[in-house]
Amino acid sequence: MTTLLTAEFRKVTTLRFWWMLGLAPLIVGMFSSAITLPVMRAFTDAFEADPNEANLAATLFGLAVAVALVVLFAALFGAVNVGTEFRYKALTTTFLTARGRDGVIGAKLAVTAAFGFFYCLVVEVVSVALLLTFGGDTFELRGSLFAMLGAALICATLWALIGGGVSMLTGSSVGSCIALVVWYTLGEMILRSILSGIGIGSVGGILPVSATLGTVANAAAGNEIDWLTLWPAAPLALLGWTAVFVAGGWALTRQRDIT
């Protein structure tokens, strides 16, 4: 198993897409802070508030944007990392040289999850450093922040596995990436609107993106945002979706003709 993990890790690091996908949410988050800062300062100037409040609000907004994007990009990494094997038929050689398909699939998903965790960790470390630098005296490191950041790490890891599971189900990295982006940005919101319209809006709370929002936003003690799924239902729902996609993709890949 160690040999398979090493091989999968080397596959990822020899290609450029892994660091490009990780860099994107970090840059967008920083630009979001820079764009928001003038707006926040205009409000503080108008109401004669502390300028430090503008810095803190802008940096927190950048953190929120970066975390939201890193979860999506973790899913995209999972889809690309797994789907590329089907696109270039690399699985044929790998399965033939390994003792069984289960070990290969398990190693690939383990490395995929590790990179999803790593993406989020890097974004959070940089974002917290920016908060400490530009947040001013009004910012304090609190347990609630760390609770939400820890929940975001879990979500990024699970979404990386979801992305890998989707690619195993479809056998296409491009199709999987398109489906994930559409669902994450618009698809679920549209479905929730439809569900609300027919009187079963509560079902929408356990959908993947909604469960992710609930997991992060309601992670800290005292955070009980009612329109988002509360703990422990939120993380359990996200874990359930991950299990469904991974188990379905795993079972299909074990039987798929890869010649």
PDB file of C-alpha atoms in Angstrom:
ATOM      1  CA  MET A   1       0.000   0.000   0.000  1.00  0.00           C
ATOM      2  CA  THR A   2       2.890   2.362   0.765  1.00  0.00           C
ATOM      3  CA  THR A   3       4.240   1.835  -2.747  1.00  0.00           C
ATOM      4  CA  LEU A   4       0.857   2.687  -4.258  1.00  0.00           C
ATOM      5  CA  LEU A   5       0.556   5.835  -2.124  1.00  0.00           C
ATOM      6  CA  THR A   6       4.039   6.939  -3.165  1.00  0.00           C
ATOM      7  CA  ALA A   7       3.244   6.307  -6.815  1.00  0.00           C
ATOM      8  CA  GLU A   8      -0.010   8.291  -6.612  1.00  0.00           C
ATOM      9  CA  PHE A   9       1.729  11.160  -4.849  1.00  0.00           C
ATOM     10  CA  ARG A  10       4.401  11.295  -7.546  1.00  0.00           C
ATOM     11  CA  LYS A  11       1.749  11.258 -10.258  1.00  0.00           C
ATOM     12  CA  VAL A  12       0.213  14.381  -8.783  1.00  0.00           C
ATOM     13  CA  THR A  13       3.407  16.318  -8.107  1.00  0.00           C
ATOM     14  CA  THR A  14       4.841  15.699 -11.575  1.00  0.00           C
ATOM     15  CA  LEU A  15       1.906  17.582 -13.135  1.00  0.00           C
ATOM     16  CA  ARG A  16       1.215  21.306 -12.884  1.00  0.00           C
ATOM     17  CA  PHE A  17      -2.517  21.254 -12.206  1.00  0.00           C
ATOM     18  CA  TRP A  18      -2.153  20.485  -8.477  1.00  0.00           C
ATOM     19  CA  TRP A  19      -0.547  23.792  -7.498  1.00  0.00           C
ATOM     20  CA  MET A  20      -2.556  25.815 -10.025  1.00  0.00           C
ATOM     21  CA  LEU A  21      -5.820  24.612  -8.478  1.00  0.00           C
ATOM     22  CA  GLY A  22      -4.533  25.376  -4.998  1.00  0.00           C
ATOM     23  CA  LEU A  23      -3.256  28.842  -5.892  1.00  0.00           C
ATOM     24  CA  ALA A  24      -6.476  30.095  -7.468  1.00  0.00           C
ATOM     25  CA  PRO A  25      -8.681  30.367  -4.322  1.00  0.00           C
ATOM     26  CA  LEU A  26      -5.860  31.997  -2.387  1.00  0.00           C
ATOM     27  CA  ILE A  27      -5.347  34.727  -5.005  1.00  0.00           C
ATOM     28  CA  VAL A  28      -9.090  35.330  -5.422  1.00  0.00           C
ATOM     29  CA  GLY A  29      -9.501  35.604  -1.646  1.00  0.00           C
ATOM     30  CA  MET A  30      -6.737  38.185  -1.416  1.00  0.00           C
ATOM     31  CA  PHE A  31      -8.172  40.193  -4.316  1.00  0.00           C
ATOM     32  CA  SER A  32     -11.597  40.050  -2.678  1.00  0.00           C
ATOM     33  CA  SER A  33     -10.127  41.672   0.415  1.00  0.00           C
ATOM     34  CA  ALA A  34      -8.418  44.343  -1.665  1.00  0.00           C
ATOM     35  CA  ILE A  35     -11.606  45.134  -3.601  1.00  0.00           C
ATOM     36  CA  THR A  36     -13.781  45.172  -0.473  1.00  0.00           C
ATOM     37  CA  LEU A  37     -11.450  47.380   1.557  1.00  0.00           C
ATOM     38  CA  PRO A  38     -12.253  50.718  -0.209  1.00  0.00           C
ATOM     39  CA  VAL A  39     -15.974  50.038   0.184  1.00  0.00           C
ATOM     40  CA  MET A  40     -15.614  49.254   3.882  1.00  0.00           C
ATOM     41  CA  ARG A  41     -13.473  52.342   4.432  1.00  0.00           C
ATOM     42  CA  ALA A  42     -16.081  54.502   2.716  1.00  0.00           C
ATOM     43  CA  PHE A  43     -18.683  53.241   5.190  1.00  0.00           C
ATOM     44  CA  THR A  44     -16.436  53.800   8.198  1.00  0.00           C
ATOM     45  CA  ASP A  45     -15.596  57.309   6.989  1.00  0.00           C
ATOM     46  CA  ALA A  46     -19.282  58.104   6.468  1.00  0.00           C
ATOM     47  CA  PHE A  47     -20.212  56.958   9.962  1.00  0.00           C
ATOM     48  CA  GLU A  48     -16.941  58.095  11.583  1.00  0.00           C
ATOM     49  CA  ALA A  49     -16.130  54.579  12.732  1.00  0.00           C
ATOM     50  CA  ASP A  50     -12.769  53.018  13.543  1.00  0.00           C
ATOM     51  CA  PRO A  51     -10.756  52.484  10.295  1.00  0.00           C
ATOM     52  CA  ASN A  52      -9.530  49.192  11.729  1.00  0.00           C
ATOM     53  CA  GLU A  53     -13.083  47.896  11.376  1.00  0.00           C
ATOM     54  CA  ALA A  54     -12.819  48.332   7.608  1.00  0.00           C
ATOM     55  CA  ASN A  55      -9.577  46.355   7.477  1.00  0.00           C
ATOM     56  CA  LEU A  56     -11.065  43.576   9.595  1.00  0.00           C
ATOM     57  CA  ALA A  57     -14.300  43.355   7.598  1.00  0.00           C
ATOM     58  CA  ALA A  58     -12.478  43.295   4.274  1.00  0.00           C
ATOM     59  CA  THR A  59     -10.023  40.628   5.408  1.00  0.00           C
ATOM     60  CA  LEU A  60     -12.787  38.474   6.890  1.00  0.00           C
ATOM     61  CA  PHE A  61     -14.675  38.736   3.611  1.00  0.00           C
ATOM     62  CA  GLY A  62     -11.552  37.625   1.761  1.00  0.00           C
ATOM     63  CA  LEU A  63     -11.220  34.659   4.132  1.00  0.00           C
ATOM     64  CA  ALA A  64     -14.844  33.656   3.527  1.00  0.00           C
ATOM     65  CA  VAL A  65     -14.407  33.855  -0.247  1.00  0.00           C
ATOM     66  CA  ALA A  66     -11.137  31.915  -0.131  1.00  0.00           C
ATOM     67  CA  VAL A  67     -12.627  29.135   2.017  1.00  0.00           C
ATOM     68  CA  ALA A  68     -15.714  28.866  -0.199  1.00  0.00           C
ATOM     69  CA  LEU A  69     -13.533  28.613  -3.291  1.00  0.00           C
ATOM     70  CA  VAL A  70     -10.991  26.225  -1.830  1.00  0.00           C
ATOM     71  CA  VAL A  71     -13.773  23.714  -1.135  1.00  0.00           C
ATOM     72  CA  LEU A  72     -14.828  23.904  -4.793  1.00  0.00           C
ATOM     73  CA  PHE A  73     -11.257  23.684  -6.048  1.00  0.00           C
ATOM     74  CA  ALA A  74     -10.612  20.693  -3.798  1.00  0.00           C
ATOM     75  CA  ALA A  75     -13.532  18.983  -5.542  1.00  0.00           C
ATOM     76  CA  LEU A  76     -12.133  19.981  -8.933  1.00  0.00           C
ATOM     77  CA  PHE A  77      -8.745  18.574  -7.956  1.00  0.00           C
ATOM     78  CA  GLY A  78     -10.378  15.289  -7.016  1.00  0.00           C
ATOM     79  CA  ALA A  79     -12.258  15.179 -10.316  1.00  0.00           C
ATOM     80  CA  VAL A  80      -9.155  15.970 -12.380  1.00  0.00           C
ATOM     81  CA  ASN A  81      -6.828  13.695 -10.417  1.00  0.00           C
ATOM     82  CA  VAL A  82      -9.111  10.686 -10.773  1.00  0.00           C
ATOM     83  CA  GLY A  83     -10.657  11.520 -14.136  1.00  0.00           C
ATOM     84  CA  THR A  84      -7.296  11.975 -15.859  1.00  0.00           C
ATOM     85  CA  GLU A  85      -6.658   8.272 -15.344  1.00  0.00           C
ATOM     86  CA  PHE A  86      -9.701   7.489 -17.484  1.00  0.00           C
ATOM     87  CA  ARG A  87      -8.952  10.177 -20.053  1.00  0.00           C
ATOM     88  CA  TYR A  88      -5.446   8.909 -20.791  1.00  0.00           C
ATOM     89  CA  LYS A  89      -6.250   5.261 -19.970  1.00  0.00           C
ATOM     90  CA  ALA A  90      -3.476   5.185 -17.378  1.00  0.00           C
ATOM     91  CA  LEU A  91      -5.607   2.925 -15.191  1.00  0.00           C
ATOM     92  CA  THR A  92      -5.090   0.059 -17.619  1.00  0.00           C
ATOM     93  CA  THR A  93      -1.362  -0.151 -16.863  1.00  0.00           C
ATOM     94  CA  THR A  94      -1.813   0.587 -13.174  1.00  0.00           C
ATOM     95  CA  PHE A  95      -4.430  -2.120 -12.653  1.00  0.00           C
ATOM     96  CA  LEU A  96      -2.389  -4.652 -14.589  1.00  0.00           C
ATOM     97  CA  THR A  97       0.754  -4.048 -12.512  1.00  0.00           C
ATOM     98  CA  ALA A  98      -1.001  -3.880  -9.120  1.00  0.00           C
ATOM     99  CA  ARG A  99      -2.322  -6.830  -7.133  1.00  0.00           C
ATOM    100  CA  GLY A 100      -5.891  -5.601  -7.278  1.00  0.00           C
ATOM    101  CA  ARG A 101      -8.049  -2.658  -8.166  1.00  0.00           C
ATOM    102  CA  ASP A 102      -9.096  -1.901  -4.599  1.00  0.00           C
ATOM    103  CA  GLY A 103      -5.582  -0.964  -3.522  1.00  0.00           C
ATOM    104  CA  VAL A 104      -5.132   1.390  -6.481  1.00  0.00           C
ATOM    105  CA  ILE A 105      -8.492   3.087  -5.955  1.00  0.00           C
ATOM    106  CA  GLY A 106      -7.917   3.407  -2.209  1.00  0.00           C
ATOM    107  CA  ALA A 107      -4.454   4.927  -2.676  1.00  0.00           C
ATOM    108  CA  LYS A 108      -5.693   7.412  -5.271  1.00  0.00           C
ATOM    109  CA  LEU A 109      -8.578   8.538  -3.075  1.00  0.00           C
ATOM    110  CA  ALA A 110      -6.295   8.809  -0.029  1.00  0.00           C
ATOM    111  CA  VAL A 111      -3.875  11.083  -1.896  1.00  0.00           C
ATOM    112  CA  THR A 112      -6.814  13.060  -3.307  1.00  0.00           C
ATOM    113  CA  ALA A 113      -8.217  13.635   0.195  1.00  0.00           C
ATOM    114  CA  ALA A 114      -4.779  14.630   1.498  1.00  0.00           C
ATOM    115  CA  PHE A 115      -4.386  17.295  -1.180  1.00  0.00           C
ATOM    116  CA  GLY A 116      -7.877  18.647  -0.479  1.00  0.00           C
ATOM    117  CA  PHE A 117      -6.912  18.993   3.185  1.00  0.00           C
ATOM    118  CA  PHE A 118      -3.585  20.593   2.240  1.00  0.00           C
ATOM    119  CA  TYR A 119      -5.233  23.144  -0.059  1.00  0.00           C
ATOM    120  CA  CYS A 120      -7.554  24.328   2.672  1.00  0.00           C
ATOM    121  CA  LEU A 121      -4.817  24.362   5.304  1.00  0.00           C
ATOM    122  CA  VAL A 122      -2.567  26.613   3.211  1.00  0.00           C
ATOM    123  CA  VAL A 123      -5.414  29.016   2.437  1.00  0.00           C
ATOM    124  CA  GLU A 124      -6.388  29.214   6.100  1.00  0.00           C
ATOM    125  CA  VAL A 125      -2.831  29.786   7.346  1.00  0.00           C
ATOM    126  CA  VAL A 126      -2.287  32.615   4.858  1.00  0.00           C
ATOM    127  CA  SER A 127      -5.719  34.116   5.575  1.00  0.00           C
ATOM    128  CA  VAL A 128      -5.218  34.081   9.348  1.00  0.00           C
ATOM    129  CA  ALA A 129      -1.802  35.675   8.874  1.00  0.00           C
ATOM    130  CA  LEU A 130      -3.478  38.446   6.860  1.00  0.00           C
ATOM    131  CA  LEU A 131      -6.102  38.849   9.586  1.00  0.00           C
ATOM    132  CA  LEU A 132      -3.385  39.270  12.203  1.00  0.00           C
ATOM    133  CA  THR A 133      -1.561  41.751   9.968  1.00  0.00           C
ATOM    134  CA  PHE A 134      -4.446  43.904   8.773  1.00  0.00           C
ATOM    135  CA  GLY A 135      -7.185  43.180  11.279  1.00  0.00           C
ATOM    136  CA  GLY A 136      -5.908  45.773  13.705  1.00  0.00           C
ATOM    137  CA  ASP A 137      -6.606  45.835  17.423  1.00  0.00           C
ATOM    138  CA  THR A 138     -10.228  44.818  16.843  1.00  0.00           C
ATOM    139  CA  PHE A 139      -9.296  41.296  15.744  1.00  0.00           C
ATOM    140  CA  GLU A 140      -8.713  38.516  18.237  1.00  0.00           C
ATOM    141  CA  LEU A 141      -7.987  34.859  17.646  1.00  0.00           C
ATOM    142  CA  ARG A 142     -10.960  33.086  19.190  1.00  0.00           C
ATOM    143  CA  GLY A 143     -12.004  29.490  19.556  1.00  0.00           C
ATOM    144  CA  SER A 144     -15.023  30.095  17.339  1.00  0.00           C
ATOM    145  CA  LEU A 145     -12.773  31.036  14.418  1.00  0.00           C
ATOM    146  CA  PHE A 146     -10.646  27.938  14.849  1.00  0.00           C
ATOM    147  CA  ALA A 147     -13.774  25.778  15.083  1.00  0.00           C
ATOM    148  CA  MET A 148     -15.029  27.075  11.743  1.00  0.00           C
ATOM    149  CA  LEU A 149     -11.602  26.766  10.142  1.00  0.00           C
ATOM    150  CA  GLY A 150     -11.368  23.190  11.383  1.00  0.00           C
ATOM    151  CA  ALA A 151     -14.795  22.439   9.930  1.00  0.00           C
ATOM    152  CA  ALA A 152     -13.668  23.930   6.616  1.00  0.00           C
ATOM    153  CA  LEU A 153     -10.707  21.531   6.569  1.00  0.00           C
ATOM    154  CA  ILE A 154     -13.093  18.613   6.940  1.00  0.00           C
ATOM    155  CA  CYS A 155     -15.341  19.957   4.185  1.00  0.00           C
ATOM    156  CA  ALA A 156     -12.462  20.465   1.737  1.00  0.00           C
ATOM    157  CA  THR A 157     -11.258  16.913   2.381  1.00  0.00           C
ATOM    158  CA  LEU A 158     -14.727  15.459   1.829  1.00  0.00           C
ATOM    159  CA  TRP A 159     -15.338  17.516  -1.306  1.00  0.00           C
ATOM    160  CA  ALA A 160     -12.056  16.284  -2.779  1.00  0.00           C
ATOM    161  CA  LEU A 161     -13.400  12.756  -2.298  1.00  0.00           C
ATOM    162  CA  ILE A 162     -16.752  13.768  -3.802  1.00  0.00           C
ATOM    163  CA  GLY A 163     -14.937  15.096  -6.863  1.00  0.00           C
ATOM    164  CA  GLY A 164     -13.014  11.845  -7.170  1.00  0.00           C
ATOM    165  CA  GLY A 165     -16.219   9.841  -6.756  1.00  0.00           C
ATOM    166  CA  VAL A 166     -17.999  11.834  -9.462  1.00  0.00           C
ATOM    167  CA  SER A 167     -15.132  11.173 -11.892  1.00  0.00           C
ATOM    168  CA  MET A 168     -15.203   7.464 -11.110  1.00  0.00           C
ATOM    169  CA  LEU A 169     -18.934   7.429 -11.832  1.00  0.00           C
ATOM    170  CA  THR A 170     -18.712   9.379 -15.087  1.00  0.00           C
ATOM    171  CA  GLY A 171     -15.274   8.302 -16.297  1.00  0.00           C
ATOM    172  CA  SER A 172     -14.683  11.880 -17.479  1.00  0.00           C
ATOM    173  CA  SER A 173     -12.674  14.615 -15.783  1.00  0.00           C
ATOM    174  CA  VAL A 174     -14.068  17.391 -18.000  1.00  0.00           C
ATOM    175  CA  GLY A 175     -17.693  16.386 -17.547  1.00  0.00           C
ATOM    176  CA  SER A 176     -17.199  15.959 -13.812  1.00  0.00           C
ATOM    177  CA  CYS A 177     -15.603  19.394 -13.431  1.00  0.00           C
ATOM    178  CA  ILE A 178     -18.424  21.066 -15.350  1.00  0.00           C
ATOM    179  CA  ALA A 179     -21.035  19.254 -13.274  1.00  0.00           C
ATOM    180  CA  LEU A 180     -19.333  20.193  -9.992  1.00  0.00           C
ATOM    181  CA  VAL A 181     -18.980  23.877 -10.901  1.00  0.00           C
ATOM    182  CA  VAL A 182     -22.580  24.145 -12.095  1.00  0.00           C
ATOM    183  CA  TRP A 183     -23.931  22.360  -9.030  1.00  0.00           C
ATOM    184  CA  TYR A 184     -21.787  24.267  -6.544  1.00  0.00           C
ATOM    185  CA  THR A 185     -22.533  27.711  -7.961  1.00  0.00           C
ATOM    186  CA  LEU A 186     -26.105  27.504  -9.290  1.00  0.00           C
ATOM    187  CA  GLY A 187     -27.513  24.007  -9.492  1.00  0.00           C
ATOM    188  CA  GLU A 188     -28.229  23.400  -5.837  1.00  0.00           C
ATOM    189  CA  MET A 189     -29.644  26.884  -5.349  1.00  0.00           C
ATOM    190  CA  ILE A 190     -32.085  26.302  -8.205  1.00  0.00           C
ATOM    191  CA  LEU A 191     -33.069  22.901  -6.843  1.00  0.00           C
ATOM    192  CA  ARG A 192     -33.635  24.354  -3.369  1.00  0.00           C
ATOM    193  CA  SER A 193     -35.916  26.993  -4.877  1.00  0.00           C
ATOM    194  CA  ILE A 194     -37.917  24.289  -6.635  1.00  0.00           C
ATOM    195  CA  LEU A 195     -38.141  22.220  -3.448  1.00  0.00           C
ATOM    196  CA  SER A 196     -39.314  25.267  -1.503  1.00  0.00           C
ATOM    197  CA  GLY A 197     -41.920  25.955  -4.152  1.00  0.00           C
ATOM    198  CA  ILE A 198     -43.472  22.516  -3.755  1.00  0.00           C
ATOM    199  CA  GLY A 199     -43.409  22.686   0.039  1.00  0.00           C
ATOM    200  CA  ILE A 200     -40.435  20.460   0.889  1.00  0.00           C
ATOM    201  CA  GLY A 201     -37.774  23.123   1.279  1.00  0.00           C
ATOM    202  CA  SER A 202     -36.403  21.450   4.409  1.00  0.00           C
ATOM    203  CA  VAL A 203     -35.001  18.673   2.211  1.00  0.00           C
ATOM    204  CA  GLY A 204     -32.695  21.218   0.591  1.00  0.00           C
ATOM    205  CA  GLY A 205     -30.828  21.675   3.854  1.00  0.00           C
ATOM    206  CA  ILE A 206     -29.175  18.283   3.539  1.00  0.00           C
ATOM    207  CA  LEU A 207     -27.958  18.801  -0.028  1.00  0.00           C
ATOM    208  CA  PRO A 208     -24.132  18.870  -0.342  1.00  0.00           C
ATOM    209  CA  VAL A 209     -23.484  22.624  -0.613  1.00  0.00           C
ATOM    210  CA  SER A 210     -26.078  23.511   2.026  1.00  0.00           C
ATOM    211  CA  ALA A 211     -24.668  20.876   4.357  1.00  0.00           C
ATOM    212  CA  THR A 212     -21.209  22.329   3.780  1.00  0.00           C
ATOM    213  CA  LEU A 213     -22.360  25.849   4.671  1.00  0.00           C
ATOM    214  CA  GLY A 214     -24.064  24.534   7.783  1.00  0.00           C
ATOM    215  CA  THR A 215     -20.991  22.539   8.788  1.00  0.00           C
ATOM    216  CA  VAL A 216     -18.710  25.579   8.634  1.00  0.00           C
ATOM    217  CA  ALA A 217     -21.027  28.376   9.757  1.00  0.00           C
ATOM    218  CA  ASN A 218     -22.540  26.466  12.675  1.00  0.00           C
ATOM    219  CA  ALA A 219     -19.321  24.786  13.801  1.00  0.00           C
ATOM    220  CA  ALA A 220     -18.647  27.205  16.652  1.00  0.00           C
ATOM    221  CA  ALA A 221     -20.578  27.006  19.885  1.00  0.00           C
ATOM    222  CA  GLY A 222     -23.317  29.615  19.923  1.00  0.00           C
ATOM    223  CA  ASN A 223     -23.623  29.739  16.142  1.00  0.00           C
ATOM    224  CA  GLU A 224     -27.130  28.565  15.356  1.00  0.00           C
ATOM    225  CA  ILE A 225     -28.071  29.950  11.953  1.00  0.00           C
ATOM    226  CA  ASP A 226     -31.513  28.430  11.528  1.00  0.00           C
ATOM    227  CA  TRP A 227     -31.705  28.649   7.738  1.00  0.00           C
ATOM    228  CA  LEU A 228     -28.603  26.461   7.548  1.00  0.00           C
ATOM    229  CA  THR A 229     -28.424  22.856   8.693  1.00  0.00           C
ATOM    230  CA  LEU A 230     -27.286  22.621  12.309  1.00  0.00           C
ATOM    231  CA  TRP A 231     -24.771  20.279  13.887  1.00  0.00           C
ATOM    232  CA  PRO A 232     -24.504  17.293  13.882  1.00  0.00           C
ATOM    233  CA  ALA A 233     -26.928  16.927  10.963  1.00  0.00           C
ATOM    234  CA  ALA A 234     -24.827  19.138   8.642  1.00  0.00           C
ATOM    235  CA  PRO A 235     -21.527  17.219   8.782  1.00  0.00           C
ATOM    236  CA  LEU A 236     -23.345  13.876   8.819  1.00  0.00           C
ATOM    237  CA  ALA A 237     -25.257  14.841   5.669  1.00  0.00           C
ATOM    238  CA  LEU A 238     -22.032  15.869   3.913  1.00  0.00           C
ATOM    239  CA  LEU A 239     -20.343  12.665   5.065  1.00  0.00           C
ATOM    240  CA  GLY A 240     -23.305  10.696   3.703  1.00  0.00           C
ATOM    241  CA  TRP A 241     -23.042  12.340   0.275  1.00  0.00           C
ATOM    242  CA  THR A 242     -19.311  11.617   0.244  1.00  0.00           C
ATOM    243  CA  ALA A 243     -19.927   7.966   1.078  1.00  0.00           C
ATOM    244  CA  VAL A 244     -22.551   7.670  -1.687  1.00  0.00           C
ATOM    245  CA  PHE A 245     -20.313   9.111  -4.424  1.00  0.00           C
ATOM    246  CA  VAL A 246     -17.170   7.287  -3.300  1.00  0.00           C
ATOM    247  CA  ALA A 247     -18.903   3.925  -2.804  1.00  0.00           C
ATOM    248  CA  GLY A 248     -20.765   4.214  -6.111  1.00  0.00           C
ATOM    249  CA  GLY A 249     -17.665   5.250  -8.024  1.00  0.00           C
ATOM    250  CA  TRP A 250     -15.529   2.606  -6.343  1.00  0.00           C
ATOM    251  CA  ALA A 251     -18.004  -0.195  -7.154  1.00  0.00           C
ATOM    252  CA  LEU A 252     -18.323   0.931 -10.784  1.00  0.00           C
ATOM    253  CA  THR A 253     -14.561   1.270 -11.265  1.00  0.00           C
ATOM    254  CA  ARG A 254     -13.970  -2.247  -9.912  1.00  0.00           C
ATOM    255  CA  GLN A 255     -16.184  -3.621 -12.676  1.00  0.00           C
ATOM    256  CA  ARG A 256     -15.508  -1.132 -15.490  1.00  0.00           C
ATOM    257  CA  ASP A 257     -13.775  -2.325 -18.655  1.00  0.00           C
ATOM    258  CA  ILE A 258     -10.561  -0.282 -18.787  1.00  0.00           C
ATOM    259  CA  THR A 259      -9.045  -1.854 -21.910  1.00  0.00           C
TER     260      THR A 259
END
